[in-house]
Short mmCIF file of C-alpha atoms in Angstrom, two decimals:
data_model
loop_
_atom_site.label_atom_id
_atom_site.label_comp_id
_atom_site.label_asym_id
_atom_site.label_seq_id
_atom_site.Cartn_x
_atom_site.Cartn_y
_atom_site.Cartn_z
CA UNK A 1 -36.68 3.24 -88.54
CA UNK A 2 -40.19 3.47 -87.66
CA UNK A 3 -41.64 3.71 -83.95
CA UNK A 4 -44.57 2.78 -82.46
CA UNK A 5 -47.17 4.22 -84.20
CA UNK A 6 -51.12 5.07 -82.86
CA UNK A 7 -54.11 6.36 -84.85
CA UNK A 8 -56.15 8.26 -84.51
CA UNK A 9 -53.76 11.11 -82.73
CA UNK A 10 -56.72 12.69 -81.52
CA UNK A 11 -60.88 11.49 -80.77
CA UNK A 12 -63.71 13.43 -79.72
CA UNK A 13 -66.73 10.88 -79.31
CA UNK A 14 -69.79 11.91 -77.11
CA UNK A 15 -70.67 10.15 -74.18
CA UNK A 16 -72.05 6.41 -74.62
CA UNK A 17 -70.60 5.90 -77.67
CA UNK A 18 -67.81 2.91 -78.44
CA UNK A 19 -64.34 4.27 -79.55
CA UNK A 20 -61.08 1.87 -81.19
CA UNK A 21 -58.15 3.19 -80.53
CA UNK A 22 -55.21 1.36 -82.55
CA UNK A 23 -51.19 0.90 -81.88
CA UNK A 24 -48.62 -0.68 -84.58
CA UNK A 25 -45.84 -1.47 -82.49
CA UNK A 26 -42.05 -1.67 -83.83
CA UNK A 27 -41.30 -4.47 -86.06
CA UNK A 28 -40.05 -7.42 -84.16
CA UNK A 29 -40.99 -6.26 -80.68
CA UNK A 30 -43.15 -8.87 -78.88
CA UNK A 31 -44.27 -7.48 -75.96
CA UNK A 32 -47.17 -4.87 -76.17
CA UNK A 33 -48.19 -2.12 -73.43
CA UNK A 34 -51.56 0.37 -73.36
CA UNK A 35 -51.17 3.18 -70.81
CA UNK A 36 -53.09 6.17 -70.22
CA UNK A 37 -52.30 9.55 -68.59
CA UNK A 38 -55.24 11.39 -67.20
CA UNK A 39 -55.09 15.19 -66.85
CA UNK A 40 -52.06 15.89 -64.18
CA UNK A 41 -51.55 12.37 -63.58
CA UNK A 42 -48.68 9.83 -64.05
CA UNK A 43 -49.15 7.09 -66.39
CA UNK A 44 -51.43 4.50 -65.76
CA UNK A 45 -50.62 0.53 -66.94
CA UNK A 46 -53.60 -0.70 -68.39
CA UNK A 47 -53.10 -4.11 -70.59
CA UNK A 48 -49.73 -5.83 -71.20
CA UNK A 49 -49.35 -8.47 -74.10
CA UNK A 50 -45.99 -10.73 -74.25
CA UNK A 51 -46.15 -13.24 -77.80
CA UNK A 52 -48.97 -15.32 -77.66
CA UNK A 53 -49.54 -15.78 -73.96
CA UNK A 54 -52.61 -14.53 -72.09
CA UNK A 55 -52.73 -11.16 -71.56
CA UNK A 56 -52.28 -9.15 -68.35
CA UNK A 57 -55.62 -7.00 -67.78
CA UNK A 58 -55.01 -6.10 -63.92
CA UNK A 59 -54.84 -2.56 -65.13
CA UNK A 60 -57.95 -2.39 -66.81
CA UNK A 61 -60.42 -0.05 -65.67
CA UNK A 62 -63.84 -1.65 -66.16
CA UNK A 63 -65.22 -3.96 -68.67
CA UNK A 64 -65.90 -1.23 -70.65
CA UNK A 65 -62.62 -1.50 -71.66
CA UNK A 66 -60.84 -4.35 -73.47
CA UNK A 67 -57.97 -5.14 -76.08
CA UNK A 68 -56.88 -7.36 -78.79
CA UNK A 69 -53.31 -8.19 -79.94
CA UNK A 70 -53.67 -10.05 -84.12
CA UNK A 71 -51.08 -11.57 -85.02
CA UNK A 72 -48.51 -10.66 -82.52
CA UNK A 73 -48.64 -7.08 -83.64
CA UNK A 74 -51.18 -4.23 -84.44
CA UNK A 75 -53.24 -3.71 -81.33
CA UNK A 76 -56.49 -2.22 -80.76
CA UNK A 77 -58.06 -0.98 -77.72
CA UNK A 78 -61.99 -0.82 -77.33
CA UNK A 79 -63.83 1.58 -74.85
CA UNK A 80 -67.42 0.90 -75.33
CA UNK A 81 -70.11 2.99 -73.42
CA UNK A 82 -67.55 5.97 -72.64
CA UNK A 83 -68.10 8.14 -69.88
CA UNK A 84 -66.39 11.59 -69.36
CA UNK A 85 -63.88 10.11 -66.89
CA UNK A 86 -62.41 7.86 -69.56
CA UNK A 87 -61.04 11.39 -71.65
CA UNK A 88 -57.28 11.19 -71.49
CA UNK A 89 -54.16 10.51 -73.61
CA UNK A 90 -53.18 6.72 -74.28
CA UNK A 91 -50.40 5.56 -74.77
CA UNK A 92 -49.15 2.33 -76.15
CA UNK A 93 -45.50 1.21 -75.52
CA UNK A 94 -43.84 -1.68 -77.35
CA UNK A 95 -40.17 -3.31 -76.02
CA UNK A 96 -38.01 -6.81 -76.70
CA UNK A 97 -38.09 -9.04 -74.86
CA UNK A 98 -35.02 -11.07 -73.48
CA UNK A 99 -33.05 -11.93 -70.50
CA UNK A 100 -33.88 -9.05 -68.53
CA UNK A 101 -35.56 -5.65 -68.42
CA UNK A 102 -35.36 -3.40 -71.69
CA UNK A 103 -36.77 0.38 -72.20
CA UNK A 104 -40.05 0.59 -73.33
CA UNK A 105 -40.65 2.29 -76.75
CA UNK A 106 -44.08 4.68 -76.42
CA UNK A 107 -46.07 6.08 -79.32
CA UNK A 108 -47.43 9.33 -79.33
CA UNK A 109 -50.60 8.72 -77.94
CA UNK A 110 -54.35 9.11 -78.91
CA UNK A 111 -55.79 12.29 -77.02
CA UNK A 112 -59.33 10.92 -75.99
CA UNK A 113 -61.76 13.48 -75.44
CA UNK A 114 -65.44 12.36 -74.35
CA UNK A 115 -68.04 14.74 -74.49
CA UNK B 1 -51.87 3.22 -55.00
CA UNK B 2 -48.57 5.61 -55.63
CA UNK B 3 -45.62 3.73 -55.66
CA UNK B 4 -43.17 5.82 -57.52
CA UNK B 5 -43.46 9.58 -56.08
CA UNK B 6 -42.38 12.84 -57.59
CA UNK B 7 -42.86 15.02 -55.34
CA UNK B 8 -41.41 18.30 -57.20
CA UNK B 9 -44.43 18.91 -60.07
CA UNK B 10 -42.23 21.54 -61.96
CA UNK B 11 -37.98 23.31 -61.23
CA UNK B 12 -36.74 26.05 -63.09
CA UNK B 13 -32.99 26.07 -63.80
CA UNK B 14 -31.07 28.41 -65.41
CA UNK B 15 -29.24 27.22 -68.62
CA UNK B 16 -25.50 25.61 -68.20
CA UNK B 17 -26.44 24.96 -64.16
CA UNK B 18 -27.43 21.27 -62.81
CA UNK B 19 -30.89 20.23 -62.77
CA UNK B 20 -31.21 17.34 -60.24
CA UNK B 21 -34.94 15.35 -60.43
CA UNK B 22 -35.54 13.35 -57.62
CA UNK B 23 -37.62 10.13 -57.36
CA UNK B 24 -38.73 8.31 -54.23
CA UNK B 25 -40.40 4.98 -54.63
CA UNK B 26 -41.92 2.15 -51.99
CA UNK B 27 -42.07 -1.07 -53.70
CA UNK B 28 -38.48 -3.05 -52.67
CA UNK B 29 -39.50 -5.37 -55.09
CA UNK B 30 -38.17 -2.88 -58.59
CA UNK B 31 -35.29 -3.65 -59.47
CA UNK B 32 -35.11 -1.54 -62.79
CA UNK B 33 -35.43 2.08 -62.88
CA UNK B 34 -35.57 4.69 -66.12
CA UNK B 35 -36.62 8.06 -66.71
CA UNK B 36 -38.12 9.36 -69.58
CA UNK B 37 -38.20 12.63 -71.04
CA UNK B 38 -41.97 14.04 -72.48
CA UNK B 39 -42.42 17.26 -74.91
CA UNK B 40 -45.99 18.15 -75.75
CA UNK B 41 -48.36 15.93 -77.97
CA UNK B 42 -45.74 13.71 -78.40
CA UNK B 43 -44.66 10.04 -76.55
CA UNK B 44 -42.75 9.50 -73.52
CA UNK B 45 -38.75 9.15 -74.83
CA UNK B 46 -36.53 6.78 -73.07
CA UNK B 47 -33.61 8.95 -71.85
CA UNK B 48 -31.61 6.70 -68.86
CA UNK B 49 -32.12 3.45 -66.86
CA UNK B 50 -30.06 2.28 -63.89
CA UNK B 51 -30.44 -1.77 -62.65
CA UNK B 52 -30.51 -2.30 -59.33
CA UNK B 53 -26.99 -3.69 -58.66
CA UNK B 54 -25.50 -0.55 -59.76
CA UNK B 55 -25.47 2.80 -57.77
CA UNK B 56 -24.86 5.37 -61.18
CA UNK B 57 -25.32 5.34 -64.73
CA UNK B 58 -23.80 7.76 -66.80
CA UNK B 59 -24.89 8.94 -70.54
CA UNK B 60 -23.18 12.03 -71.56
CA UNK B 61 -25.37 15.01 -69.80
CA UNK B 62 -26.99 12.68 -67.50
CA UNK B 63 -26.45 10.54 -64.93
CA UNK B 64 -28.69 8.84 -62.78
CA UNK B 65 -27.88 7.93 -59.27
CA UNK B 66 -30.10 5.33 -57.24
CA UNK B 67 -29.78 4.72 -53.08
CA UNK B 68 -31.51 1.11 -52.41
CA UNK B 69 -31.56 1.74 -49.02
CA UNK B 70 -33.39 5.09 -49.09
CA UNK B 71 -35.33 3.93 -51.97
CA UNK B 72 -34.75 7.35 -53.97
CA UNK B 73 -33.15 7.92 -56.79
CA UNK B 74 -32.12 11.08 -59.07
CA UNK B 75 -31.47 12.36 -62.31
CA UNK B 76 -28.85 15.11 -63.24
CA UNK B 77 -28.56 16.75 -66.38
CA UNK B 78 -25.20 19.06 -66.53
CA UNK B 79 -24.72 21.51 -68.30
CA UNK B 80 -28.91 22.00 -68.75
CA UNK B 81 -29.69 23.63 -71.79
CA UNK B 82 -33.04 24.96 -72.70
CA UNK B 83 -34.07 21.84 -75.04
CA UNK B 84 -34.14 20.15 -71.98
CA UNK B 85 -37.28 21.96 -70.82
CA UNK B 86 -39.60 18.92 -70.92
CA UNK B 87 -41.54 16.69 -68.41
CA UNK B 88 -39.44 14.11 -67.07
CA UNK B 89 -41.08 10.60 -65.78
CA UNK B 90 -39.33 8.54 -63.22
CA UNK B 91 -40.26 4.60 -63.54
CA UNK B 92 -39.27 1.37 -62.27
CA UNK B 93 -40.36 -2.18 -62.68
CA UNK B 94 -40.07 -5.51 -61.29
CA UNK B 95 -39.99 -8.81 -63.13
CA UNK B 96 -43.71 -9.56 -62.94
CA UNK B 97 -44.46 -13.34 -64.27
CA UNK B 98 -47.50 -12.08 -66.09
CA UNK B 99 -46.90 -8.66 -66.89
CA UNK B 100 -43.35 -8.77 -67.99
CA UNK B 101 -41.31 -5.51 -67.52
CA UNK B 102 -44.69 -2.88 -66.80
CA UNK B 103 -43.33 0.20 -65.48
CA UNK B 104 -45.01 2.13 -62.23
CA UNK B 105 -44.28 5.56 -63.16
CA UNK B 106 -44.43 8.94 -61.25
CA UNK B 107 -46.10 12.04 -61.79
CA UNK B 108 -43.69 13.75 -63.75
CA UNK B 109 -41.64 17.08 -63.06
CA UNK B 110 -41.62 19.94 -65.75
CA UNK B 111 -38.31 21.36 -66.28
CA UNK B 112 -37.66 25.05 -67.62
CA UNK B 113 -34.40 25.81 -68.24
CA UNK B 114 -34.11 29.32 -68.77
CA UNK B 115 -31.46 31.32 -71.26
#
């Protein structure tokens, strides 16, 4: 079946510009994760997004960065004004959601390069 | 912030030994612990999760083995074969009432098992 899916796989933007980065998570999976690894770093929770509840920015960065959930599936996450710190891989993770803890299911990441 | 800790960045192994991966972490609060396996360019994989109430969890080559009251836990792969050369992510989580299941994750360790 198909995974979580993230375009594009790789962005080279120069400094000050906006970039969208996008994430189709699995089909049926209602809660919605961005993460981002920075060279020879862990990975870093950004934005979570559970149905149609509020979602949990604490990880956020700045407000230069910010994400929308339509529909309870494809996400998108907006970097506007990008500065060279920003360039890193991320990574959006999709998972059930029940009773208790499940695995999260990660795309392969957009590599995020800013010039 | 660190509060999952890796403190081995790489271990070589030669193939058909063990390869232990340890994993120390602060936050008494997790309850849920995985690790995840990494190639290049590609998504964290979910390989092996452990809940709290339990001391081992055992998937074929793998187990992992958590110790609450040291707050470290490990990963062994046995036999190790040389596809298992990857970076492997230790993560846990606690039930967070706006953030669901986000996972704190480590550093990573690179594995190279060698022929």
């Amino acid at each position: 079946g198909a995974g979580v899916s993230q375009s594009p796989s790789n962005k080279v933007t120069e400094k000050g510009k906006d970039v969208e980065l996008r994430c189709d998570p699995i089909s049926g999976h209602t809660a919605l994760y961005w993460y981002r690894q920075s060279l020879g770093q862990g990975l870093e929770f950004l934005i979570y997004f559970q149905g149609n509840s509020a979602p949990d920015k604490s990880g956020l960065p700045s407000d230069r960065f910010s994400a929308e959930r339509t529909g309870g599936s494809v996400s998108t996450l907006t970097i506007q004004r990008t500065q060279q710190e920003d360039s890193a891989v991320y990574l959006c993770a999709s998972s059930l959601t029940g009773t208790g803890p499940t695995p999260l299911h990660f795309g392969n990441g957009t590599r995020l390069t800013v010039t | 912030d660190q509060q999952v800790k890796q403190n081995s960045p790489s271990l070589s192994v030669q193939e058909g030994r063990i390869s232990i991966l340890n994993c120390d972490y602060t936050n008494s609060m997790f309850d849920y612990f995985l690790w995840y396996k990494k190639y290049p360019a590609e998504g964290p994989t979910f390989l092996i999760s452990i809940s709290s109430i339990k001391d081992k969890n055992e998937d074929g080559r793998f187990t992992v083995f958590l110790n609450k009251s040291a707050k470290h836990l490990s990963l062994h792969i046995v036999p190790s074969q040389p596809g298992d050369s990857a970076v492997y992510f230790c993560a846990a989580s606690a039930m967070r009432t706006n953030s669901g299941y986000a996972l704190n994750f480590g550093k990573g360790t690179s594995l190279l098992v060698t022929p």
